mmCIF file of C-alpha atoms in Angstrom:
data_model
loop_
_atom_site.group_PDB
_atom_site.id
_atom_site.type_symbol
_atom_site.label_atom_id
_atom_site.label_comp_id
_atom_site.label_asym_id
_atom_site.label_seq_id
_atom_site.Cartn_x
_atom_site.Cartn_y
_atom_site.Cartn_z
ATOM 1 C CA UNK A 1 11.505 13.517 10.127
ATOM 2 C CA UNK A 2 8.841 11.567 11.583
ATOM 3 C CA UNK A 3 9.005 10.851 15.710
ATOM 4 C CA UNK A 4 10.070 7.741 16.311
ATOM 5 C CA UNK A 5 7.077 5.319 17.014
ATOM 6 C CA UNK A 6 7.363 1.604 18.541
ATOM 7 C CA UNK A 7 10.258 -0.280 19.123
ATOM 8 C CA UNK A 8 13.214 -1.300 17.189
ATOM 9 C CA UNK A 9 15.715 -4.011 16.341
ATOM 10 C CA UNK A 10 18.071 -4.604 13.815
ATOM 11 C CA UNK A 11 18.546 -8.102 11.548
ATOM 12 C CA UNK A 12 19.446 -8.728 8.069
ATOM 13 C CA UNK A 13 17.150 -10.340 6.102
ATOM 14 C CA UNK A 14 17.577 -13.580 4.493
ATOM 15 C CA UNK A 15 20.730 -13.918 2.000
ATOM 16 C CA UNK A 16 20.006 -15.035 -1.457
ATOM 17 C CA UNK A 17 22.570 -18.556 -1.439
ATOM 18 C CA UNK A 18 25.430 -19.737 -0.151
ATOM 19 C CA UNK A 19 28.840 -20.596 -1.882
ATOM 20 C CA UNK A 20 30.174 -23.998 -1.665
ATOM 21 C CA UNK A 21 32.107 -25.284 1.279
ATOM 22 C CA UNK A 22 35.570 -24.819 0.495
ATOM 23 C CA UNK A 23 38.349 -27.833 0.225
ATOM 24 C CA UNK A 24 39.016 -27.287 4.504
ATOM 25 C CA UNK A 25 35.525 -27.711 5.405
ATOM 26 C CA UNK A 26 34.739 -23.663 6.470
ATOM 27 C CA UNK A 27 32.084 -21.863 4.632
ATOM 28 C CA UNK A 28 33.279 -19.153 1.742
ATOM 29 C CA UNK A 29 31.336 -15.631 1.647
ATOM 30 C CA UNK A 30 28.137 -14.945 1.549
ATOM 31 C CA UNK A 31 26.758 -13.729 -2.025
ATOM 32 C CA UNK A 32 24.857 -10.936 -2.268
ATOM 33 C CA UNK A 33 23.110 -10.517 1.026
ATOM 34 C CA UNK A 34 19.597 -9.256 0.502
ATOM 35 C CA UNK A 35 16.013 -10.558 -0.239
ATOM 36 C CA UNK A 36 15.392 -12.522 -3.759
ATOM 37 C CA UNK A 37 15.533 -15.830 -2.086
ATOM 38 C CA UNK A 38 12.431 -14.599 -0.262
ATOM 39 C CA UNK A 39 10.781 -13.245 -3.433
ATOM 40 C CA UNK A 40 11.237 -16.060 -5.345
ATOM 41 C CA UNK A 41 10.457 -19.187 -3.836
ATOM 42 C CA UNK A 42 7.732 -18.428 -1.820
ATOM 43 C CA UNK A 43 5.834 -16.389 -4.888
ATOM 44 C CA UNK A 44 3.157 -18.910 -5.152
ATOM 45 C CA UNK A 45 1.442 -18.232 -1.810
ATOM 46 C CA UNK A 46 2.486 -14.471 -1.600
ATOM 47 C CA UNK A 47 0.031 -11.743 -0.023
ATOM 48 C CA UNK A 48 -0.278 -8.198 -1.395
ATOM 49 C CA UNK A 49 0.186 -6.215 1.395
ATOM 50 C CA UNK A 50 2.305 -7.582 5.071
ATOM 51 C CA UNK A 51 1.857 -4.731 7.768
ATOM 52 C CA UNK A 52 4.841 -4.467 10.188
ATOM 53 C CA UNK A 53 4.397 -2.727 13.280
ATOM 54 C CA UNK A 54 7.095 -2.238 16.161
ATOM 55 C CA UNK A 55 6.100 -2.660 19.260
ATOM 56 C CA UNK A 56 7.917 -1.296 22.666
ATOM 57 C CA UNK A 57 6.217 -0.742 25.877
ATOM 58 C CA UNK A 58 3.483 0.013 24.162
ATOM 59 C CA UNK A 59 0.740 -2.403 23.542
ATOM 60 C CA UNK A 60 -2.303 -0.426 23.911
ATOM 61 C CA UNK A 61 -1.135 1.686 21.429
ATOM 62 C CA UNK A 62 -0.469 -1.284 19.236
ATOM 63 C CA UNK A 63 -3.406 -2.848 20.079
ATOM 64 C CA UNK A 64 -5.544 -0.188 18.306
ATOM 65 C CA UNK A 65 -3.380 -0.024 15.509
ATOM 66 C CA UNK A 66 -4.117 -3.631 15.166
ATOM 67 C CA UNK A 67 -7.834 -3.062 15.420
ATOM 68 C CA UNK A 68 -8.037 -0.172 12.740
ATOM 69 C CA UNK A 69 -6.362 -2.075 10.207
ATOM 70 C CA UNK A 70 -9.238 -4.970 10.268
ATOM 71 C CA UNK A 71 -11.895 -2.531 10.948
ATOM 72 C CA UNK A 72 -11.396 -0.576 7.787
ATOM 73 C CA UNK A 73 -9.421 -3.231 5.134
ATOM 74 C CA UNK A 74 -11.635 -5.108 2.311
ATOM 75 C CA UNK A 75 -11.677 -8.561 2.665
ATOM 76 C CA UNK A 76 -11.125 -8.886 -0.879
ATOM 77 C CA UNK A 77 -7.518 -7.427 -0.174
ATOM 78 C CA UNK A 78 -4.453 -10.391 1.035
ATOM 79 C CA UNK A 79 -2.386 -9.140 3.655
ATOM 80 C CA UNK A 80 -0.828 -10.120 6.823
ATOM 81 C CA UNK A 81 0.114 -7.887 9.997
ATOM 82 C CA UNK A 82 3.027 -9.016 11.311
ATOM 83 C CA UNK A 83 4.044 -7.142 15.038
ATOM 84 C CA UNK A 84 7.271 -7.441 16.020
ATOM 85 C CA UNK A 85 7.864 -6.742 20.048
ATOM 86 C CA UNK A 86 11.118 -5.071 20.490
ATOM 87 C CA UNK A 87 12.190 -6.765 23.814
ATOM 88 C CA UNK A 88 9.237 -5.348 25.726
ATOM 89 C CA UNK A 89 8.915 -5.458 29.432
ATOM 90 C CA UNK A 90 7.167 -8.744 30.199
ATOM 91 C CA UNK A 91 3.829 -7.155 31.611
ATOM 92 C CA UNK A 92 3.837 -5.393 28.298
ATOM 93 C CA UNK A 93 4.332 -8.368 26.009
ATOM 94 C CA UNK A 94 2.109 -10.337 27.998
ATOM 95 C CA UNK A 95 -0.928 -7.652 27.270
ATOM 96 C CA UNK A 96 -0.202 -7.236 23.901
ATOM 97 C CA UNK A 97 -0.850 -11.403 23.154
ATOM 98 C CA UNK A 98 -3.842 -11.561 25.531
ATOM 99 C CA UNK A 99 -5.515 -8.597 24.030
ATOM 100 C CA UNK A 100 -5.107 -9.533 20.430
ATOM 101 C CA UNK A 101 -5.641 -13.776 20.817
ATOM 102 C CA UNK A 102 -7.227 -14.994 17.974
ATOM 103 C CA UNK A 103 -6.793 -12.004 15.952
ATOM 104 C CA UNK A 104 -7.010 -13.016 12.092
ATOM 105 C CA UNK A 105 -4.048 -12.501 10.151
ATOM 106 C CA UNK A 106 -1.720 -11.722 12.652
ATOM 107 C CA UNK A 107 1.318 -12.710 14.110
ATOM 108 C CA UNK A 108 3.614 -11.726 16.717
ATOM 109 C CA UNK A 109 7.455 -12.017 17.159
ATOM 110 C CA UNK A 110 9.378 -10.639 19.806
ATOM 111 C CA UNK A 111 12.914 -10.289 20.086
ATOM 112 C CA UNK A 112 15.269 -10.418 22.936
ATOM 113 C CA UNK A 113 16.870 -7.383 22.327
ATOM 114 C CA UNK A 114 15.691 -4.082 21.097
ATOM 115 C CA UNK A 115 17.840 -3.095 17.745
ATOM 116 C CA UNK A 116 16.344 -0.006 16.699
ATOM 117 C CA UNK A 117 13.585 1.157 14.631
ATOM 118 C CA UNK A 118 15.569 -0.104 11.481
ATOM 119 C CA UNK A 119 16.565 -3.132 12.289
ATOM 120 C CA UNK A 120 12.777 -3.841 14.055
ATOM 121 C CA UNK A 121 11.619 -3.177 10.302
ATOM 122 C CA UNK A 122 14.423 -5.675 8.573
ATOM 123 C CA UNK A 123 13.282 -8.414 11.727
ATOM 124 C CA UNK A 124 9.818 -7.950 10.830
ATOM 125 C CA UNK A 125 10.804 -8.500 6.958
ATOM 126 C CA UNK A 126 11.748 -11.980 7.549
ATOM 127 C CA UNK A 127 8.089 -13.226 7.976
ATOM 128 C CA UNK A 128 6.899 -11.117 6.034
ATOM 129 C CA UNK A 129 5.835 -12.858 1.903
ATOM 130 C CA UNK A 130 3.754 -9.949 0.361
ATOM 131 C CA UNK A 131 4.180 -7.675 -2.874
ATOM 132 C CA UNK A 132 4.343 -4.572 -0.494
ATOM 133 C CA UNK A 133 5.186 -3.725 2.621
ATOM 134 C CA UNK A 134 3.550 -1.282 5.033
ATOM 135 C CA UNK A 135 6.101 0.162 7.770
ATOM 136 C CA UNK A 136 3.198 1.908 10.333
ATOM 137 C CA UNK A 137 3.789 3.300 13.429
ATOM 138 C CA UNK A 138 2.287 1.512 16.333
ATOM 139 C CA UNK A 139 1.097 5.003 17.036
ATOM 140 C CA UNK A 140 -1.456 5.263 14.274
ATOM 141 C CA UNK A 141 -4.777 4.195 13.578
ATOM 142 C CA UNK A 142 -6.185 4.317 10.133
ATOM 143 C CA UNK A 143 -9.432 6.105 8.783
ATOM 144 C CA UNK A 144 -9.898 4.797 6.240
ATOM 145 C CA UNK A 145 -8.990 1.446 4.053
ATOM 146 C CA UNK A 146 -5.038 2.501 3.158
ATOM 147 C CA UNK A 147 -4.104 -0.904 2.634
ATOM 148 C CA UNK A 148 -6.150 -1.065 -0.450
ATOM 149 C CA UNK A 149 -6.007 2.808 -1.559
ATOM 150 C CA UNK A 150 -1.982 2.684 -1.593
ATOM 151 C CA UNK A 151 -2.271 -0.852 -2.515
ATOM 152 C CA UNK A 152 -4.038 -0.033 -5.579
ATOM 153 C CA UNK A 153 -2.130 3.415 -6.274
ATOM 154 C CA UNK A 154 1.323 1.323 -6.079
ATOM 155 C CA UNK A 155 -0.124 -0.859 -9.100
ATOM 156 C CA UNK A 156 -0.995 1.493 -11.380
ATOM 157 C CA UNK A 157 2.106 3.957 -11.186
ATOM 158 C CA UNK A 158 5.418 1.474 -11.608
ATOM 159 C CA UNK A 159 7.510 4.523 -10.867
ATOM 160 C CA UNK A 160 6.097 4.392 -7.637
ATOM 161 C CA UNK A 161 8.879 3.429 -5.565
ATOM 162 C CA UNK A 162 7.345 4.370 -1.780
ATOM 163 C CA UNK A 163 3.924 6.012 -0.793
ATOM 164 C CA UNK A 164 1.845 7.270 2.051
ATOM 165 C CA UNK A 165 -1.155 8.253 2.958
ATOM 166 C CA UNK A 166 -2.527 11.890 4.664
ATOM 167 C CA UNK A 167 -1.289 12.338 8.166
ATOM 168 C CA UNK A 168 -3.722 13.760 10.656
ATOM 169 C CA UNK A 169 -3.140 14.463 14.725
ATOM 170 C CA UNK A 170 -4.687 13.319 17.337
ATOM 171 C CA UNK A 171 -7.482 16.140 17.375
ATOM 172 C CA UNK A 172 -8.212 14.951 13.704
ATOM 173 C CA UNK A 173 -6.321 18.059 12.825
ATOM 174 C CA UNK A 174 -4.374 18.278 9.560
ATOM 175 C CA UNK A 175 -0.689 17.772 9.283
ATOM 176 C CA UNK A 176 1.423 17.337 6.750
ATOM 177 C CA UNK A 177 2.520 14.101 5.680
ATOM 178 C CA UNK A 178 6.112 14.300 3.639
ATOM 179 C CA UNK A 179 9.161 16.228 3.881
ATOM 180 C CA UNK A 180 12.505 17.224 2.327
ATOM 181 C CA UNK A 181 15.608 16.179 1.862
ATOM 182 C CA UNK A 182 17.820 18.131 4.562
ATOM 183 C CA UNK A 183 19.753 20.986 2.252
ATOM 184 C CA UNK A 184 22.002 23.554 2.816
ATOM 185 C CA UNK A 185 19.724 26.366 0.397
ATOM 186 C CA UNK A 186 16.576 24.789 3.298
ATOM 187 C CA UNK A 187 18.835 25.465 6.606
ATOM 188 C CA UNK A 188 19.843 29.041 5.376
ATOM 189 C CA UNK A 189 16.639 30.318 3.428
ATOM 190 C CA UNK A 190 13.767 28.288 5.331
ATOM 191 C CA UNK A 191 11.107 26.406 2.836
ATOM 192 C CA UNK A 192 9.681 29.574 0.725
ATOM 193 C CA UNK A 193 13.801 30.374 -0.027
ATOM 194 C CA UNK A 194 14.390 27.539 -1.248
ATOM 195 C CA UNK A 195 11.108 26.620 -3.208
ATOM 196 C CA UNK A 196 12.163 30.472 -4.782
ATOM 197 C CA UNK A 197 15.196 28.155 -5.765
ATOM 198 C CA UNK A 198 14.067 24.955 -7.025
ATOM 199 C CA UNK A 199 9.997 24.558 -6.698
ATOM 200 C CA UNK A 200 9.474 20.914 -7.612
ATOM 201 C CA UNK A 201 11.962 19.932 -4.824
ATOM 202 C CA UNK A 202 9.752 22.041 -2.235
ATOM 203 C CA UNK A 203 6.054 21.346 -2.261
ATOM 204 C CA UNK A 204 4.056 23.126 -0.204
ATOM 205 C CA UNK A 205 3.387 21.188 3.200
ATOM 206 C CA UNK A 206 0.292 22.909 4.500
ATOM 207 C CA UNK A 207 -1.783 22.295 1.379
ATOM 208 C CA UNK A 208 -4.245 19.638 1.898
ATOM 209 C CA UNK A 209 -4.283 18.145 -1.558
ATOM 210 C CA UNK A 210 -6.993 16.074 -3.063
ATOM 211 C CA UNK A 211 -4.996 14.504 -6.011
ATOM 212 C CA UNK A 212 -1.750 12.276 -5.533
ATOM 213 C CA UNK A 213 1.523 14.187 -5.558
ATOM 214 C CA UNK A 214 5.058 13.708 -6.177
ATOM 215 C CA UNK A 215 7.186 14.442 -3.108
ATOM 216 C CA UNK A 216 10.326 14.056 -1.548
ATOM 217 C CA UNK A 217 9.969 12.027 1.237
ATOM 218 C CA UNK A 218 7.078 10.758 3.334
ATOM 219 C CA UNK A 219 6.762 10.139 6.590
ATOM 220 C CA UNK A 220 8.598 7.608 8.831
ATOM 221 C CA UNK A 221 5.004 6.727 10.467
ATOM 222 C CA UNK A 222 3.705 5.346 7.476
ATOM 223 C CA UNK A 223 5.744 4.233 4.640
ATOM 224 C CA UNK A 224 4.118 1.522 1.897
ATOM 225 C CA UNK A 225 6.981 0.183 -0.138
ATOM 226 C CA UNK A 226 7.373 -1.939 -3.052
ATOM 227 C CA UNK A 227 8.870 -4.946 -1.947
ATOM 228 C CA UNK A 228 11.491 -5.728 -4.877
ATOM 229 C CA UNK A 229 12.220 -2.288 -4.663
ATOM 230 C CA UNK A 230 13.169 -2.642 -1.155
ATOM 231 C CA UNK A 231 14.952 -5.552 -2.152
ATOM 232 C CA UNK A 232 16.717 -3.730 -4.908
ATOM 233 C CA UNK A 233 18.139 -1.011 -1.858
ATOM 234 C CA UNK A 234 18.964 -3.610 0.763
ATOM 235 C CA UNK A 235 16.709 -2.617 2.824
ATOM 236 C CA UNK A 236 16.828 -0.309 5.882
ATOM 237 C CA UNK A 237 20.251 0.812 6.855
ATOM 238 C CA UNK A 238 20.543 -0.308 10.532
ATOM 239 C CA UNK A 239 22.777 1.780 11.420
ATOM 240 C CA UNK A 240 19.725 4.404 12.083
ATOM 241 C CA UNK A 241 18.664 3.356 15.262
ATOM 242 C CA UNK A 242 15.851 5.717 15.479
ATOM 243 C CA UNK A 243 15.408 8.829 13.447
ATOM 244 C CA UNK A 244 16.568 9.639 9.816
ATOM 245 C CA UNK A 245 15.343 6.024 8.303
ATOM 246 C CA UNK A 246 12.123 8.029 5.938
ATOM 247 C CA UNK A 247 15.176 10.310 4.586
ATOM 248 C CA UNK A 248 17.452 7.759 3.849
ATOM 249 C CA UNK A 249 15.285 4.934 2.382
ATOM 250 C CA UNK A 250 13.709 7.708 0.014
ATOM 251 C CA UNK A 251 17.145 9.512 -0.862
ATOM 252 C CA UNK A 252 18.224 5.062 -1.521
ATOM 253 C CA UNK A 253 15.032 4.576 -3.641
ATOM 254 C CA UNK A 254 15.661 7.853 -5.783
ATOM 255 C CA UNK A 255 18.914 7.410 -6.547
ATOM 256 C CA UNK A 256 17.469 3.969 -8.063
ATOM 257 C CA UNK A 257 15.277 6.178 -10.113
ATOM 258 C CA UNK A 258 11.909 5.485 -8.164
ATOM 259 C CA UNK A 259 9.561 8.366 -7.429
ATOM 260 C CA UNK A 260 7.866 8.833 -3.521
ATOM 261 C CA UNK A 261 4.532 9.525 -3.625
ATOM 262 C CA UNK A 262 1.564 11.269 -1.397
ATOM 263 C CA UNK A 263 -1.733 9.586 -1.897
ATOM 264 C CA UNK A 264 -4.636 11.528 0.211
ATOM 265 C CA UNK A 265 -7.311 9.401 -0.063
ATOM 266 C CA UNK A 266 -5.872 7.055 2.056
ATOM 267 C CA UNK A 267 -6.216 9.199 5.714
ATOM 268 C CA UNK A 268 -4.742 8.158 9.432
ATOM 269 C CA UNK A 269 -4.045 9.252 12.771
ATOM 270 C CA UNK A 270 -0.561 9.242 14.356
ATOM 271 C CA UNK A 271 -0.084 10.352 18.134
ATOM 272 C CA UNK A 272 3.342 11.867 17.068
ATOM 273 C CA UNK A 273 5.603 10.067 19.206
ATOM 274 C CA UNK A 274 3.472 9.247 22.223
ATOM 275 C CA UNK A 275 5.095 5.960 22.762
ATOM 276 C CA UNK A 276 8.788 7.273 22.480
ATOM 277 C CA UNK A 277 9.905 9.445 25.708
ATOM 278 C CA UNK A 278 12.087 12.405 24.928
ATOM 279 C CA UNK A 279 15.312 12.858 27.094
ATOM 280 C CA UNK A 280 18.986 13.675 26.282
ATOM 281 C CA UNK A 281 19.961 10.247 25.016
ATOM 282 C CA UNK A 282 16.518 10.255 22.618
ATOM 283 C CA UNK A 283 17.705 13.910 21.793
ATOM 284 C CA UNK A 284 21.651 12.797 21.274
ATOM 285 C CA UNK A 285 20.390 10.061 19.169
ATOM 286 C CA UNK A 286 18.650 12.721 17.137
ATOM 287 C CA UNK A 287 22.015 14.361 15.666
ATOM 288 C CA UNK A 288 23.544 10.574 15.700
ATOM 289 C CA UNK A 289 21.062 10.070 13.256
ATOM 290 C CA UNK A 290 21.382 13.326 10.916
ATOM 291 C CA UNK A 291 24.826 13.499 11.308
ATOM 292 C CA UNK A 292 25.055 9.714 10.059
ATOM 293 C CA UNK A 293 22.707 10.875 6.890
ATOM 294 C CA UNK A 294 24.920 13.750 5.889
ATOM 295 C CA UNK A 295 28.202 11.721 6.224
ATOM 296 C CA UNK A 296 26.754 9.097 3.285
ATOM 297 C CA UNK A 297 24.512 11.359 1.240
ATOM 298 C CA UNK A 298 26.970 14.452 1.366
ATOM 299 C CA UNK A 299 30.442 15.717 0.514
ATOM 300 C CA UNK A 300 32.583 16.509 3.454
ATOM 301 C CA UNK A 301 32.380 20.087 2.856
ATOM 302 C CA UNK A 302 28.228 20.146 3.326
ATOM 303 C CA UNK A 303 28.423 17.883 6.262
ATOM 304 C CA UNK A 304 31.094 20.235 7.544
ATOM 305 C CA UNK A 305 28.883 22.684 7.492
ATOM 306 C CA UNK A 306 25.622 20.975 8.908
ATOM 307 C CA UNK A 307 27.862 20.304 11.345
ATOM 308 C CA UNK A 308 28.121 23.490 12.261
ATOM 309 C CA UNK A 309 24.738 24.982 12.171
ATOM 310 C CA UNK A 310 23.180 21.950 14.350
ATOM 311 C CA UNK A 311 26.220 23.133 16.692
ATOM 312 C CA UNK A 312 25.168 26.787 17.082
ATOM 313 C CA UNK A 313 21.625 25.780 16.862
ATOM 314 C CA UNK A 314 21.820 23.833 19.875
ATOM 315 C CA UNK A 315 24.625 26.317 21.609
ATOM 316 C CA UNK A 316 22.368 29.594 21.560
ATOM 317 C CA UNK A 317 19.476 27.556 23.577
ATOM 318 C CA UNK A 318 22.062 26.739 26.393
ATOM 319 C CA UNK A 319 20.020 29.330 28.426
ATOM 320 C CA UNK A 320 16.885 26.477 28.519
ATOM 321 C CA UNK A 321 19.261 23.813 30.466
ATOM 322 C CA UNK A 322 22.860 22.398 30.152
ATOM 323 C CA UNK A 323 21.553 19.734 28.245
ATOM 324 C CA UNK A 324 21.867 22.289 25.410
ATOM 325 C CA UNK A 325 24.933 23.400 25.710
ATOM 326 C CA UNK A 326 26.067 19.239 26.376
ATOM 327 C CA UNK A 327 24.270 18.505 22.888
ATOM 328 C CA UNK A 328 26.448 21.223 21.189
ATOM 329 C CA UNK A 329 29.469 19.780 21.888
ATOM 330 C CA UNK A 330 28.246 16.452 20.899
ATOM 331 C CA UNK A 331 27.475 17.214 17.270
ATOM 332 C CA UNK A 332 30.762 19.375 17.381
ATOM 333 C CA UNK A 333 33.307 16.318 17.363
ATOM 334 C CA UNK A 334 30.512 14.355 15.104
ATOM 335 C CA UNK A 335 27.847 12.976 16.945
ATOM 336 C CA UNK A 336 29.734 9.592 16.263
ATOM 337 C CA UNK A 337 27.587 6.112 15.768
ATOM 338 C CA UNK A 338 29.776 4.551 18.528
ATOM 339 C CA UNK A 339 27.381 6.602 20.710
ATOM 340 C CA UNK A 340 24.270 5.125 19.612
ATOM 341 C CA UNK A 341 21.756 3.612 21.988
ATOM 342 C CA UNK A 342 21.980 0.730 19.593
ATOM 343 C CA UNK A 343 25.296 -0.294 21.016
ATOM 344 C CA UNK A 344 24.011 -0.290 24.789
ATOM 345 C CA UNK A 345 21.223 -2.750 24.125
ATOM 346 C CA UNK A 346 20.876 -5.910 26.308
ATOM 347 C CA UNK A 347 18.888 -8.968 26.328
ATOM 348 C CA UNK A 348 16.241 -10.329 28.277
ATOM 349 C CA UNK A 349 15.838 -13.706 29.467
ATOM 350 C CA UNK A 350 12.680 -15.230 27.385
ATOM 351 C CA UNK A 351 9.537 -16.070 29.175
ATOM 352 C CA UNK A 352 10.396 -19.658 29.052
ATOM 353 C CA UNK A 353 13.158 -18.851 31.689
ATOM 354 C CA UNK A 354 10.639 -17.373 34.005
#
């Protein structure tokens, strides 16, 4: 699971029509709520890659973000970076547009209120007309050309549902850049158990691999999706507000029968988390999060029993701080989404108030 990065909100994106009025005048349902309309009409002028960045009290962060992406991306590629500010303080917001003024290809949207890291990426959608779609952390700064690489890689293998590139940390250091789906066999026997168990669901992490491989999941930092195949999923689930969106959106697009893919050439730096504080409500939101995850991807017996182990996990480290011991308990009646930091959200008044 990848540290949070930037901000977050949390919008649906466009629906695809609208029923008839009925005989009284009111509107009927809504038909299938997700994202042709936005595929299909606007084809003709589409882009090949749009770049959607969060940002939240964090604009210098985003601002080099911003400047790696035109540094290193071929002209001869289309794309668009589109930032969305997630209801930033004002002196925040206000740095981010002065730094990046007359930035090509760019545009900025800020929201009022601050959704989530799901619902940031769904906001950002909406302006967003391109083939693919690169989710990146405001906290990274490519290498390399990714848009291209992973641009390029996505066209040539149509199983490709999702694909990122290779992760380093801020010291240039390597780390790895997918994980796995959270299991019961990985909890109890650790990676090398498991992979003992079933190897093609385990790769090995801390190989630095030169040729594209199949893999679970990548990570939340950097995700480049195929667009329809978004489409086809709905989307990000918004009720992650901050963790657990990588695992979900890959467990969505394999159950669709689309494959997740790391592709090494394409290289980047993430700060892991440096614009997202850690505290008890980041930590609660955590097990909100996974607990969420294993209630929709699992039976009630395995999420029992996750249940349970993030319980005593968090129990036996009551001697570092009560917070410990307070986290337990959480996670032992559920860790339920009513909880969430995305239901104590707030807006601001808009600079045009000021």
């Amino acid at each position: 699971m990848a540290a949070a990065g930037p901000s977050q909100l949390s919008m649906a994106l466009q629906p695809a029509s609208i029923n008839n009025t009925s005989i009284n005048g009111s509107l009927s349902r809504w038909q299938e709520p997700q994202h042709i309309y936005s595929i299909a009409s606007v084809a003709h002028s589409m882009k090949q890659v749009a770049v959607i960045i969060i940002n939240f009290n964090s604009s210098a962060y985003t601002v080099d973000c911003i400047n790696s992406i035109l540094e290193n991306t071929a002209p001869t590629l289309s794309y668009e970076i589109i930032v969305v500010d997630n209801n930033s303080v004002a002196a925040d917001y206000e740095t981010l547009l002065r730094q990046t003024e007359g930035y090509p290809h760019l545009s900025i949207h800020r929201s009022i209120v601050n959704l989530g890291f799901s619902g940031g990426n769904m906001y950002g959608l909406q302006f967003a007309n391109a083939a693919y779609s690169f989710f990146l952390n405001n906290d990274c700064v490519l290498l390399n050309d990714n848009l291209s690489i992973l641009y390029t890689f996505m066209q040539e293998h149509p199983d490709a549902g999702l694909c990122c590139g290779q992760m380093h940390n801020s010291d240039m250091s390597f780390h790895h850049s997918f994980g796995y789906f959270p299991a019961i066999s990985l909890k109890l026997l650790g990676s090398s158990g498991a992979r003992w168990l079933s190897a093609g669901a385990y790769p090995k992490r801390k190989v630095k691999y030169s040729e594209p491989l199949r893999v679970p999941l990548v990570t939340g930092a950097a995700m480049f999706v195929d667009f329809r195949k978004l489409a086809e999923i709905g989307g990000f689930d918004t009720n992650y507000f901050l963790y657990c969106e990588e695992e979900d959106l890959a467990k969505r697009l394999q159950q669709k029968g689309y494959t997740c893919y790391l592709q090494p050439e394409a290289r980047f730096i993430h700060h892991m988390g440096k614009s997202t504080s850690r505290n008890y409500a980041i930590l609660r939101e955590n097990y909100i999060s996974l607990l969420y995850y294993h209630r929709k991807h699992h039976n009630y017996a395995a999420y029992t029993l996750f249940k349970l182990l993030y319980f005593f996990k968090n129990i036996k480290k009551f001697y570092k701080g009560a917070v410990y011991a307070k986290l337990a308990f959480f996670i032992l009646k559920g860790a339920p989404l009513t909880y969430s930091l995305k239901h104590s959200q707030q807006i601001s008044l808009p600079p045009a108030f000021d």
